[in-house]
Coordinates of C-alpha atoms in Angstrom, one line a residue:
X13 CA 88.4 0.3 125.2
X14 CA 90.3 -3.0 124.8
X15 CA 91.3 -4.6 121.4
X16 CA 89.2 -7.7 122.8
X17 CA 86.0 -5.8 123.2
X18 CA 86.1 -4.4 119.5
X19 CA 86.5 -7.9 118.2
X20 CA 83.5 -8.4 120.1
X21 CA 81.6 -5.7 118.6
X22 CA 82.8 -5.9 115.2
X23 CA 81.5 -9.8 115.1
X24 CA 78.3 -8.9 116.7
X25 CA 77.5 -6.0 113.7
X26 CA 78.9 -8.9 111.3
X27 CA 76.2 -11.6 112.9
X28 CA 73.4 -8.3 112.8
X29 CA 74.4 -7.8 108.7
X30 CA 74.4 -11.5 108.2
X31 CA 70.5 -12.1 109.6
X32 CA 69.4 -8.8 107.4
X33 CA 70.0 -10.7 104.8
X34 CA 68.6 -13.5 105.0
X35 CA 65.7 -12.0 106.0
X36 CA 65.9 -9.3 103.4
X37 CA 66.2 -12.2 100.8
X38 CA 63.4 -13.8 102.2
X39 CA 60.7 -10.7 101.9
X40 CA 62.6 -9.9 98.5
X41 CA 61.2 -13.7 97.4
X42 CA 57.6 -13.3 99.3
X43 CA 56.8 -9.6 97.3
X44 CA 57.8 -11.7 93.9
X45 CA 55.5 -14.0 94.6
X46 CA 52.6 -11.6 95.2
X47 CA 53.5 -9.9 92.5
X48 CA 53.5 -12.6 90.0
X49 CA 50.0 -13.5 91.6
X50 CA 48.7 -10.2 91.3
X51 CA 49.7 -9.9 87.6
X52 CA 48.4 -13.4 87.0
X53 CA 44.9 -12.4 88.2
X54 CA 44.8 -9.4 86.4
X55 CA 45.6 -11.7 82.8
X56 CA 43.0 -13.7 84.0
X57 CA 39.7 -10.7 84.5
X58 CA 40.7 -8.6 81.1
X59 CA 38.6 -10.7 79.1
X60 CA 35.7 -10.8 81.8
X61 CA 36.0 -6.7 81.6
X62 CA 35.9 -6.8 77.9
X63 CA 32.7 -9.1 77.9
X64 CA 31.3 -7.0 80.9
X65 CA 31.6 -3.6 78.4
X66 CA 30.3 -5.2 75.3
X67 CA 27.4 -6.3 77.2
X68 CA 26.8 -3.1 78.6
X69 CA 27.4 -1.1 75.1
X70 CA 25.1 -4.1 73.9
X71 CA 22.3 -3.4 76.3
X72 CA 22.7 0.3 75.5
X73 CA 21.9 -0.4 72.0
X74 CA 18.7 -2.5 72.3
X75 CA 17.6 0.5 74.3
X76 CA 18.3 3.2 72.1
X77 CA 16.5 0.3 68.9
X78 CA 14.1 0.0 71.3
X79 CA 13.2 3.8 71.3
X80 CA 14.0 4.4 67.9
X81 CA 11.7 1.5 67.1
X82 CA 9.1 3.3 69.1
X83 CA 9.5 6.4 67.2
X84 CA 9.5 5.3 63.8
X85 CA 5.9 3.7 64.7
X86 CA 4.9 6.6 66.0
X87 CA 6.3 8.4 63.1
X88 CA 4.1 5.8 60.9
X89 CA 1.1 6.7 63.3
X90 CA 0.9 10.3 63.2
X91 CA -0.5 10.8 59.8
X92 CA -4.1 8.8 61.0
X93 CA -3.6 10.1 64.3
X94 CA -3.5 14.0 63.2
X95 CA -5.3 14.0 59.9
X96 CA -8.5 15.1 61.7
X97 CA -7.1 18.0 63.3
X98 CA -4.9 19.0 60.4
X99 CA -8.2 19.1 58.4
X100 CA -10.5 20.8 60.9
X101 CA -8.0 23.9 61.2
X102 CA -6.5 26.1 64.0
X103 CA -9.6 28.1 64.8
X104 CA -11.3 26.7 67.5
X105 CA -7.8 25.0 69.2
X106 CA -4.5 27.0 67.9
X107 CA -2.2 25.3 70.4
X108 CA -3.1 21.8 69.8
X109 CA -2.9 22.9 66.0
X110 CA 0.4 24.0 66.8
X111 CA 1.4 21.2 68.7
X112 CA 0.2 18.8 65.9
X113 CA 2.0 20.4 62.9
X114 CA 5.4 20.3 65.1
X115 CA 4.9 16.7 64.9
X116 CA 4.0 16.5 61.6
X117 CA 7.1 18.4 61.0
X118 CA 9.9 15.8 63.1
X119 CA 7.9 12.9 61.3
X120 CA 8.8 14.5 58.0
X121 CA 12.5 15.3 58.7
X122 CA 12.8 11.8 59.6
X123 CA 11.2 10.5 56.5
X124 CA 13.3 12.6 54.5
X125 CA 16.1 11.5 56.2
X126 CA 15.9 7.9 55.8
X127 CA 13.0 7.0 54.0
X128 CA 11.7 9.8 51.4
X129 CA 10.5 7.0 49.3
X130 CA 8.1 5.8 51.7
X131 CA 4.0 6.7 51.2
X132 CA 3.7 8.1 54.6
X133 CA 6.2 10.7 53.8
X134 CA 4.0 11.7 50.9
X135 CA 0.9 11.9 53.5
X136 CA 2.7 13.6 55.7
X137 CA 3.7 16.6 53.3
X138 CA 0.4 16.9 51.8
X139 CA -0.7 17.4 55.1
X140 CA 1.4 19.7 56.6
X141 CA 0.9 21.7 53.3
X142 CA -2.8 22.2 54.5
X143 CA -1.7 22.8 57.6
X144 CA 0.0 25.8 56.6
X145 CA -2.7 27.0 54.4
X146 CA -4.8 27.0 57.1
X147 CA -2.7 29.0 59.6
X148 CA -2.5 31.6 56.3
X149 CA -6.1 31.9 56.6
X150 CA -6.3 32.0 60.2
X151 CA -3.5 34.8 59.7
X152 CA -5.1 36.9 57.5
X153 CA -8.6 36.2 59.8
X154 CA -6.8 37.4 62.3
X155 CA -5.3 40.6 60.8
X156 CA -8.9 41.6 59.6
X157 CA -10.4 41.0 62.9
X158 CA -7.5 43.4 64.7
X159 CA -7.3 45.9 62.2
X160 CA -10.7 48.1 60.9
X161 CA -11.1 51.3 59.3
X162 CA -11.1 54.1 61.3
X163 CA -14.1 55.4 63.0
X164 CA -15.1 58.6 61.7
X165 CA -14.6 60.4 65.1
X166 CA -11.0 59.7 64.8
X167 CA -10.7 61.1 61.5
X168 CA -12.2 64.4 62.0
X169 CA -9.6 64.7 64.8
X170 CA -7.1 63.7 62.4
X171 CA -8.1 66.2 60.1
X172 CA -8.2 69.0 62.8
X173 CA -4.6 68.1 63.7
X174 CA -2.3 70.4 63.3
X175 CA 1.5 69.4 61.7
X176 CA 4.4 69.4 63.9
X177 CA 6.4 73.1 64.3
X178 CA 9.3 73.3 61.6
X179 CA 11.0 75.2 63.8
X180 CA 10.5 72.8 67.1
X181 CA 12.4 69.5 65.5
X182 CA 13.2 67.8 62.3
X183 CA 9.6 65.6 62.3
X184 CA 11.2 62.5 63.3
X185 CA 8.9 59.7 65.1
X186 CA 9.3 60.6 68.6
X187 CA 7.5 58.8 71.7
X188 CA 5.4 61.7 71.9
X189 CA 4.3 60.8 68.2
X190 CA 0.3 59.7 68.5
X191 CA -0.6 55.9 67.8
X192 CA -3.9 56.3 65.8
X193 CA -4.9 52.9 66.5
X194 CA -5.9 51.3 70.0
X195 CA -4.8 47.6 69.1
X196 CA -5.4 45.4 72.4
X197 CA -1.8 44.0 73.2
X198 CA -2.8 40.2 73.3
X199 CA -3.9 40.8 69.2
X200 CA -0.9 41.7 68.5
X201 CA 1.3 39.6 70.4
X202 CA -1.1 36.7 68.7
X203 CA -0.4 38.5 65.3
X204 CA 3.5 38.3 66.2
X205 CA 3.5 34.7 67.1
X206 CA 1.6 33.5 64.4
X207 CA 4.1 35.1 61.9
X208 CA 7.4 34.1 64.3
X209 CA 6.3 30.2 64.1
X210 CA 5.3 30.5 60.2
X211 CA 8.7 31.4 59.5
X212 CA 10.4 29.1 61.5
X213 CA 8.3 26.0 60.5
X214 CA 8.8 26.1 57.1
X215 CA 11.1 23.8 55.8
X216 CA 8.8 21.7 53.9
X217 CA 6.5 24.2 52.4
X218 CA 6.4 24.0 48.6
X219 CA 6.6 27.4 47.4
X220 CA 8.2 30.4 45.8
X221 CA 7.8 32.3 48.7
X222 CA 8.3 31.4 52.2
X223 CA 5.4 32.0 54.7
X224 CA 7.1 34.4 56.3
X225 CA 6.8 36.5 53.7
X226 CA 3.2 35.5 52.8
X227 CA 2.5 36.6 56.3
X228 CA 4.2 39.9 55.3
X229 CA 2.1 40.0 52.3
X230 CA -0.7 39.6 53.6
X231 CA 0.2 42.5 56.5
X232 CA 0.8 44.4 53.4
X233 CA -2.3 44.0 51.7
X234 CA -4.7 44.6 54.6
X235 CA -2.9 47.7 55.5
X236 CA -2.5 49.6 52.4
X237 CA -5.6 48.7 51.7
X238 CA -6.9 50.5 54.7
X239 CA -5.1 53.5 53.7
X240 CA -6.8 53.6 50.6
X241 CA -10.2 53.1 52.8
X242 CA -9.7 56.2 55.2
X243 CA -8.4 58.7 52.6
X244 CA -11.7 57.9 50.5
X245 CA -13.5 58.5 54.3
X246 CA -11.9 61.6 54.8
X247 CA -12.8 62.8 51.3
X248 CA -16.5 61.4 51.6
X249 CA -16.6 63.7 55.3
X250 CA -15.3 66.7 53.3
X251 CA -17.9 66.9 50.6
X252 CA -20.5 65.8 52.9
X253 CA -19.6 68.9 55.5
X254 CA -19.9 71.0 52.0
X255 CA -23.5 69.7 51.3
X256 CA -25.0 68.0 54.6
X257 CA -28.3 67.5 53.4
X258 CA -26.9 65.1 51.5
X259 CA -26.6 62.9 53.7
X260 CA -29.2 60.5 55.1
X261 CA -27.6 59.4 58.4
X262 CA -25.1 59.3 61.1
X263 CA -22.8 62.5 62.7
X264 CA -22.0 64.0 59.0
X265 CA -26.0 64.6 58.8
X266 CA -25.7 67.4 61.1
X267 CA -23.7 71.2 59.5
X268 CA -20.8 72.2 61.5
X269 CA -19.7 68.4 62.7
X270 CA -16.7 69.2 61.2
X271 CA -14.2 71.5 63.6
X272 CA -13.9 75.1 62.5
X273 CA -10.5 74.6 60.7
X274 CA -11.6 72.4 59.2
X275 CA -12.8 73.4 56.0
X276 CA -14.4 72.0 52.8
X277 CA -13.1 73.1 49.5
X278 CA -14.6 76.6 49.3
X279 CA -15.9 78.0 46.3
X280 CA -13.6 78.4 43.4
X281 CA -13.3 81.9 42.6
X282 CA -15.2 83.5 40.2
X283 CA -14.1 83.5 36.8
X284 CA -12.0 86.1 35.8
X285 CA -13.3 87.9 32.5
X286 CA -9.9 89.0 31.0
X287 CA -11.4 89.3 27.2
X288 CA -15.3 90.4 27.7
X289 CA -15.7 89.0 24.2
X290 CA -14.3 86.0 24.5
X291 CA -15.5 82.7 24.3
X292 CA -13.8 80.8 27.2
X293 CA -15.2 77.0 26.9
X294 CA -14.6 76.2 30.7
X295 CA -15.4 72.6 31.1
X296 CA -17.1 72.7 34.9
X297 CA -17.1 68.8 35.2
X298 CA -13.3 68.9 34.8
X299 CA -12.4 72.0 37.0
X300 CA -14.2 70.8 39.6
X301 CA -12.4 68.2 40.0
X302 CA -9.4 70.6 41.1
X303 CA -10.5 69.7 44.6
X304 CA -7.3 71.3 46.3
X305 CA -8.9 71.9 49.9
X306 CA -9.8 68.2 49.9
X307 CA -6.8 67.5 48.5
X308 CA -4.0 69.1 51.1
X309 CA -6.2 67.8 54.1
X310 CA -6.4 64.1 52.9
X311 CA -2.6 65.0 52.4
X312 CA -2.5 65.8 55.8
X313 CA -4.1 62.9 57.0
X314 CA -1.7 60.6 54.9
X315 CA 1.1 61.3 56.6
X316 CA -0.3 60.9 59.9
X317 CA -1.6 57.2 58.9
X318 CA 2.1 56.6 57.7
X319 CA 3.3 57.5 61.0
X320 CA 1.1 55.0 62.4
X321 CA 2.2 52.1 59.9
X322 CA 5.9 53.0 61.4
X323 CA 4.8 52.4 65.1
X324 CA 2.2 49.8 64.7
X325 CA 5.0 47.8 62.3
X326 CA 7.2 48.3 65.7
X327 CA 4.8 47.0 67.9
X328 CA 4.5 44.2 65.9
X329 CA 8.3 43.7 64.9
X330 CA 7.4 41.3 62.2
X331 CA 10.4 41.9 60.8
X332 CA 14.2 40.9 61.2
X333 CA 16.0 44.1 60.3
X334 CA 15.4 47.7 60.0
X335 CA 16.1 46.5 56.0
X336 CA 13.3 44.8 55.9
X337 CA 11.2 46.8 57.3
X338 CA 11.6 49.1 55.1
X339 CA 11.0 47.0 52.3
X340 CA 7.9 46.3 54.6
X341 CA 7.3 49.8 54.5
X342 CA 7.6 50.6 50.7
X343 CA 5.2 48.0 49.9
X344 CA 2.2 49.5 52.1
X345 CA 3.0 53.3 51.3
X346 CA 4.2 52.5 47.8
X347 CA 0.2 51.5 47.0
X348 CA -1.1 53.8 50.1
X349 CA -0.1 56.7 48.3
X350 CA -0.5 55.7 44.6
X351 CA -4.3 57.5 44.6
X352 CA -2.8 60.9 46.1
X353 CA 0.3 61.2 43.9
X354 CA -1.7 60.3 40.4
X355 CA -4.7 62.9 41.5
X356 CA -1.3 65.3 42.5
X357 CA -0.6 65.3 39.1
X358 CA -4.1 65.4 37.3
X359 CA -3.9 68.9 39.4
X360 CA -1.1 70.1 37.4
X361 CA -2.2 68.7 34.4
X362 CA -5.5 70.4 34.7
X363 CA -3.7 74.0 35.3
X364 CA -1.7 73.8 32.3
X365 CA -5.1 73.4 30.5
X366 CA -6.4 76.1 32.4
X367 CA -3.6 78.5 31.9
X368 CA -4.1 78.0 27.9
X369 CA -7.8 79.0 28.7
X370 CA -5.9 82.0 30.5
X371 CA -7.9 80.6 33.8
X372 CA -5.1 82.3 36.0
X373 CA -6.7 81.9 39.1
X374 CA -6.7 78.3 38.9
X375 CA -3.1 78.7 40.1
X376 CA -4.9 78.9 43.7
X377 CA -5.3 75.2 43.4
X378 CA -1.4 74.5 43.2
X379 CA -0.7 76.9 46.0
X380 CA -3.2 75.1 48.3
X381 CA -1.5 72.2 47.8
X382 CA 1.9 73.2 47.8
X383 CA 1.0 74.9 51.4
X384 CA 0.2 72.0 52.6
X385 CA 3.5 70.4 51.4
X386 CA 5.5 73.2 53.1
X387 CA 3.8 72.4 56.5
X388 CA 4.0 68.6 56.3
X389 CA 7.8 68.1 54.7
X390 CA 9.5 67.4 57.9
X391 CA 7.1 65.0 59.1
X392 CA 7.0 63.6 54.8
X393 CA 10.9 63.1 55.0
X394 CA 11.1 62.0 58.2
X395 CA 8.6 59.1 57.7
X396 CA 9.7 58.4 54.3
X397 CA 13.4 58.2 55.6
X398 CA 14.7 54.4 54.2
X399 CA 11.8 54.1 51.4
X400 CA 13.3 56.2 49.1
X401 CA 11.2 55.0 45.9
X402 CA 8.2 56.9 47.8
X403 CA 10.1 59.5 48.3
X404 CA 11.0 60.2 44.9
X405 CA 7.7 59.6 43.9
X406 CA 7.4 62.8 46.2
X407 CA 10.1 65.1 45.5
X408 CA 8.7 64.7 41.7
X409 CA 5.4 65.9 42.5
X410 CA 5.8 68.7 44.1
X411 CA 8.7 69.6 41.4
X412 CA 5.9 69.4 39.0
X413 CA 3.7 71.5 41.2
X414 CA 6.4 74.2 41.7
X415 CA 7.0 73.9 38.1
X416 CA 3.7 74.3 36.9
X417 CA 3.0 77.2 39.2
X418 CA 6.1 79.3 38.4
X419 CA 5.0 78.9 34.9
X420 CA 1.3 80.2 35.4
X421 CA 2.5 82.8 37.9
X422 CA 5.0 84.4 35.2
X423 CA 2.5 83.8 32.6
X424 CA 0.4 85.5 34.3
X425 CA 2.8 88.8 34.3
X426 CA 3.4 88.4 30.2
X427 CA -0.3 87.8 30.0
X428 CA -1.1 91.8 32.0
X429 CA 1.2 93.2 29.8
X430 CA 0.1 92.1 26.4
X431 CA -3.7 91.3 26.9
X432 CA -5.4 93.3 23.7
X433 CA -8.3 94.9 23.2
X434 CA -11.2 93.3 20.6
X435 CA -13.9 95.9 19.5
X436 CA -17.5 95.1 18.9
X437 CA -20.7 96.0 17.8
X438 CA -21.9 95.6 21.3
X439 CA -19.4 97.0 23.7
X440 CA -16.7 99.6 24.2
X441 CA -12.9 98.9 24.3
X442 CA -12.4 101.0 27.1
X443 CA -15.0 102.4 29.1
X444 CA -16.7 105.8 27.9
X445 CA -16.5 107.7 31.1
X446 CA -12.5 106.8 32.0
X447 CA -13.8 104.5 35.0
X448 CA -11.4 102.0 36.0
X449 CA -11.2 99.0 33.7
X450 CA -12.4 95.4 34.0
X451 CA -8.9 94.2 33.9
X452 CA -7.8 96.7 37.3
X453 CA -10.2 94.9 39.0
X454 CA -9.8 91.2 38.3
X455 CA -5.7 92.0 38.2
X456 CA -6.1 93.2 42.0
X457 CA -8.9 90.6 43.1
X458 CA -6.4 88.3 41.4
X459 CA -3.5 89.5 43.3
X460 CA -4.9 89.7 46.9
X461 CA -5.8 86.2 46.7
X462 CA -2.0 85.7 46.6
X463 CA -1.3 87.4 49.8
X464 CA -1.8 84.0 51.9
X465 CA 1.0 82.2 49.4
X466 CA 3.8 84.3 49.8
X467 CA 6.3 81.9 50.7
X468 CA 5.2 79.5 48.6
X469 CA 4.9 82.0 46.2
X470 CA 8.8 83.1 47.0
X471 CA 9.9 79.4 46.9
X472 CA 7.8 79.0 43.8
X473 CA 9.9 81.6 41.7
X474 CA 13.1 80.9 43.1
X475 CA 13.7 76.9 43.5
X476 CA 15.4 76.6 40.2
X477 CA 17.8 79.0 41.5
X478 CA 18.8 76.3 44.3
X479 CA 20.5 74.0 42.4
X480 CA 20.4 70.5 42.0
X481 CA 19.6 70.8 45.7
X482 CA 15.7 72.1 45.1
X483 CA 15.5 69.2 42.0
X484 CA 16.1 66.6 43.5
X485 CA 15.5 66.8 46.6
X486 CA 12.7 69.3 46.9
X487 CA 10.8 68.2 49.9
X488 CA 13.7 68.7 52.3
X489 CA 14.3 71.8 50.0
X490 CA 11.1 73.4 51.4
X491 CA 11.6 72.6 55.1
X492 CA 15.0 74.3 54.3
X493 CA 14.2 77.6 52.3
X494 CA 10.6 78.0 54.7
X495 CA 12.6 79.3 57.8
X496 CA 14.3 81.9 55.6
X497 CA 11.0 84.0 55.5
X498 CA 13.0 87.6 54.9
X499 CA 14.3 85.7 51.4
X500 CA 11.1 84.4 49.9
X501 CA 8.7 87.5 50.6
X502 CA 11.6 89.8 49.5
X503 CA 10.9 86.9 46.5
X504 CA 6.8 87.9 46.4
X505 CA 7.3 91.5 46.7
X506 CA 9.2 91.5 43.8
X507 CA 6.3 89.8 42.3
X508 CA 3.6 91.7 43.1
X509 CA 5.9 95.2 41.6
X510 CA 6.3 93.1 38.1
X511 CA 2.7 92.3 38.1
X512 CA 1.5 95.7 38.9
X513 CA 4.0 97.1 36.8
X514 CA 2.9 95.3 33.8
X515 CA -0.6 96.0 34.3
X516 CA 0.1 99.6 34.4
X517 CA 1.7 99.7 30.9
X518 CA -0.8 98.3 29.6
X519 CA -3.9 100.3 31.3
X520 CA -1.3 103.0 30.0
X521 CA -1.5 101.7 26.5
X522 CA -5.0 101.2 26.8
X523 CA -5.5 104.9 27.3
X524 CA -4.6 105.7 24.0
X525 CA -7.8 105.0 22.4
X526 CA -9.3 107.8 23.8
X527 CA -9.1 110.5 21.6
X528 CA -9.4 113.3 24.4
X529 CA -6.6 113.9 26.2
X530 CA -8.5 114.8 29.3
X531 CA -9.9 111.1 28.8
X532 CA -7.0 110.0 28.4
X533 CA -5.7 111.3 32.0
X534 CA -9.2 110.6 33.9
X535 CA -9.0 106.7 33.2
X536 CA -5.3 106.7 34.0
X537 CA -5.7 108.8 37.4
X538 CA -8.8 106.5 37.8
X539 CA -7.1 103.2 37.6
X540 CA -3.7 104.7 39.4
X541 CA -6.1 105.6 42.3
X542 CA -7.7 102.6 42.4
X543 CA -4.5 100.3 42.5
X544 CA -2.7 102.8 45.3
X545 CA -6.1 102.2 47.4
X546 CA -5.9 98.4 46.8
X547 CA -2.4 98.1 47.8
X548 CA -3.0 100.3 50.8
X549 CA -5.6 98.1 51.8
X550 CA -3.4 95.2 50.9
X551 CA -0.5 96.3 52.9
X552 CA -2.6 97.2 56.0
X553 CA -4.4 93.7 56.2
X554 CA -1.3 91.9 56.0
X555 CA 0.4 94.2 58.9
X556 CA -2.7 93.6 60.8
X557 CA -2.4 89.7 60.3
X558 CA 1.8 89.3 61.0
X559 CA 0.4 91.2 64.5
X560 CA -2.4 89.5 65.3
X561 CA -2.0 86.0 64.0
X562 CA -4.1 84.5 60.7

């Protein structure tokens, strides 16, 4: 290429640069201006925007005055418009009722709020107070219409019911566990959200106690109270089976309604003459009230309504913890069981009169009893587990049983060995012809009544040899010692040689008022024959019933 046509080039690039420029210049100007323009008409709307936001933020406040105005007037309203149906009560409509206290209730929050000054606010409270009173009443009208005494059909069954097997579990509420009472669902559920609202709603009630726990108290009260009804049922069937001509109507008119293991108290046992001259002054009126059968089945029957109280109080779930329901608990069983425990301990009181008037055999009263405990103390502890006050309550009353039986039981020993003699005009101190003596007899009738306690008896005589253990805890202590069965009739066996052992030094020492010698060895070979034959017969009869079953 020649130097001329690079020249050529060269000026043509120069001429291309030189109108790139110019026009570059030119757009540079152009986008300045639209720039400037742009920025000029946004200067020129930021005030319309801010008016534009302040009117909306304006028209959003007339709106919310606007319903806030409409609200305080109705706020104003609803005392006249609810005062009727405050006043007439939730019984006929309990959702409108509902529905009207709820308002009752916003309309107070806001008068607290903003105006608590204000006489509406004062209207408003005295009527929400009647309000709640009446969904109390309706409340407890509705726990008296669910819950009723039990029929007597259902007690008889009760009664005939046998306790759980110690061996099969510990006598913990299982699903298996019987519900005593058929209450219809929609009751309860109307129970539970009766109670649920009355302790949400109430912030403005004027009270010590909340109404959730007036609820609870009134739950309480109805159903202790029917405890109390049924055990006075079941004791009214008992002596009624005893004497059914006594009665003028209905099923317990008729012997035998009750089922065969079922029995009434049976006759107390004849008296036992231990001094033919003495003067005795039984008091009939007070030993009949030992009423021991009755007793240990209305026990029985106890723990099967506690049981229910622990499922039906499920069902319900009134409560908001498993503390509170045993609170819940304690409160019903704590009254419940107040008649049992106080006639539990007339019973021992009564023995230790009795043993003074040397009414040994009155010791059968304890031992009923105190079988009964050892067949229900799984099912007592396990039901009783979280209300300890009750429990204690237990624990001491059958310490005080054991106690008072282990003291009559080895008073009874002391008492063969050192009964005397008193002569009189009228009767011999031992019998003429060496037949057996008056005391052989009643000792033996005495002991084979024993037979059907021997654990108890066992566990009777050796629970202060436990420990602290059998003290303090003495219900579990029986379900504990009663599967060690080799233990507590080893225990009774023991007894039983003491007993006979003591009678047979005295008989021996009795002997020596005859002044023959050949007397003297009749009435002992008598008696020794007689006791041999006794516990031969003993022996046999309890062989016969660990084979064949009670």
């Amino acid at each position: 290429m020649s130097s001329t046509q690079i020249r050529n080039y060269v000026a043509e690039l120069s001429n291309l640069k030189d109108q790139f420029n110019t026009l570059s210049s030119q757009s540079s100007e152009k986008l300045k201006k639209i720039i400037q323009t742009v920025q000029s008409y946004q200067t020129r709307m930021e005030p319309l925007n801010k008016n534009m936001e302040q009117l909306q933020i304006l028209q959003r406040n007339l709106e919310a005055c606007r319903l806030k105005l409409s609200q305080v007037q109705e706020y104003h309203r609803t005392g006249r418009e609810l005062e009727n149906t405050i006043r007439q009560g939730p019984t006929v409509f309990t959702d409108k009722f509902l529905k009207a206290m709820e308002r009752i209730k916003d309309a107070l929050a806001y008068f607290q709020e903003n105006n608590p000054q204000d006489v509406e606010f004062s209207r408003l409270t005295s009527l929400y107070s009647i309000g709640l009173g009446s969904l109390e009443r309706e409340f407890d009208g509705l726990l008296r219409q669910t819950f009723r005494p039990i029929d007597d059909a259902t007690l008889i069954r009760l009664m005939d019911q046998k306790v759980s097997d110690k061996e099969s579990g510990d006598g913990s509420l299982t699903e298996d566990t019987e519900q005593i009472e058929d209450i219809p669902n929609n009751m309860l559920n109307s129970l539970r959200f009766l109670a649920k609202w009355m302790s949400e709603n109430q912030s403005f009630v004027n009270k010590p106690q909340g109404i959730s726990q007036g609820c609870l108290t009134k739950y309480c009260e109805c159903r202790r109270e029917l405890i109390r009804l049924n055990l006075v049922r079941v004791r009214e069937l008992l002596r009624k089976a005893e004497n059914p001509s006594s009665s003028s109507s209905g099923t317990v008119s008729k012997p035998g309604f009750l089922p065969p293991n079922v029995r009434g108290r049976t006759k107390r046992l004849p008296g036992f003459v231990w001094d033919i001259n003495a003067v005795r002054l039984i008091n009939e009126a007070e030993t009949d009230e030992l009423d021991s059968e009755h007793y240990a089945i209305a026990l029985g029957v106890l723990v099967k309504l506690m049981q229910n109280e622990c499922i039906l109080l499920d069902r319900l779930q009134l409560t908001a913890s498993p503390q509170d329901s045993q609170v819940l608990l304690f409160n019903i069983f704590k009254n419940g069981s107040s008649d049992i425990l106080t006639e539990g301990t007339t019973l021992t009181r009564l023995m230790h009169r009795a043993q003074g008037r040397a009414e040994f055999h009155m010791v059968m009263s304890l031992l009923v009893v105190l079988k009964k405990f050892f067949q229900i103390s799984d099912d007592l502890v396990s039901v009783l587990q979280g209300v300890d006050n009750v429990l204690i309550d237990f624990n001491q009353l059958v310490l005080r049983l054991l106690s008072q039986s282990k003291i009559t039981l080895e008073t009874y020993v002391q008492f063969l060995q050192q009964v005397t003699e008193k002569s009189s005009s009228n009767s011999n101190i031992v019998p003429e012809d060496g037949t057996i003596h008056e005391l052989t007899t009643n000792a033996l009738m005495y002991l084979e009544n024993l037979l059907e306690f021997a654990d108890i008896i066992g566990t009777t005589l050796s629970f202060t040899e436990a420990g602290p253990q059998a003290t303090t805890n003495t219900l579990k202590y029986l379900t504990t010692i009663g599967q060690n069965h080799a233990f507590l009739e080893n225990k009774f066996g023991n007894y039983l040689f003491n007993a006979i052992f003591a009678l047979m030094t005295n008989l021996e020492r009795k002997s020596e008022v005859y002044s023959e010698e050949i007397r003297r060895m009749i009435f002992q070979m008598n008696n020794i024959q007689y006791i041999l034959k006794s516990i031969y017969k003993l022996v046999k009869f309890t062989v016969y019933e660990v084979k064949n079953g009670p």
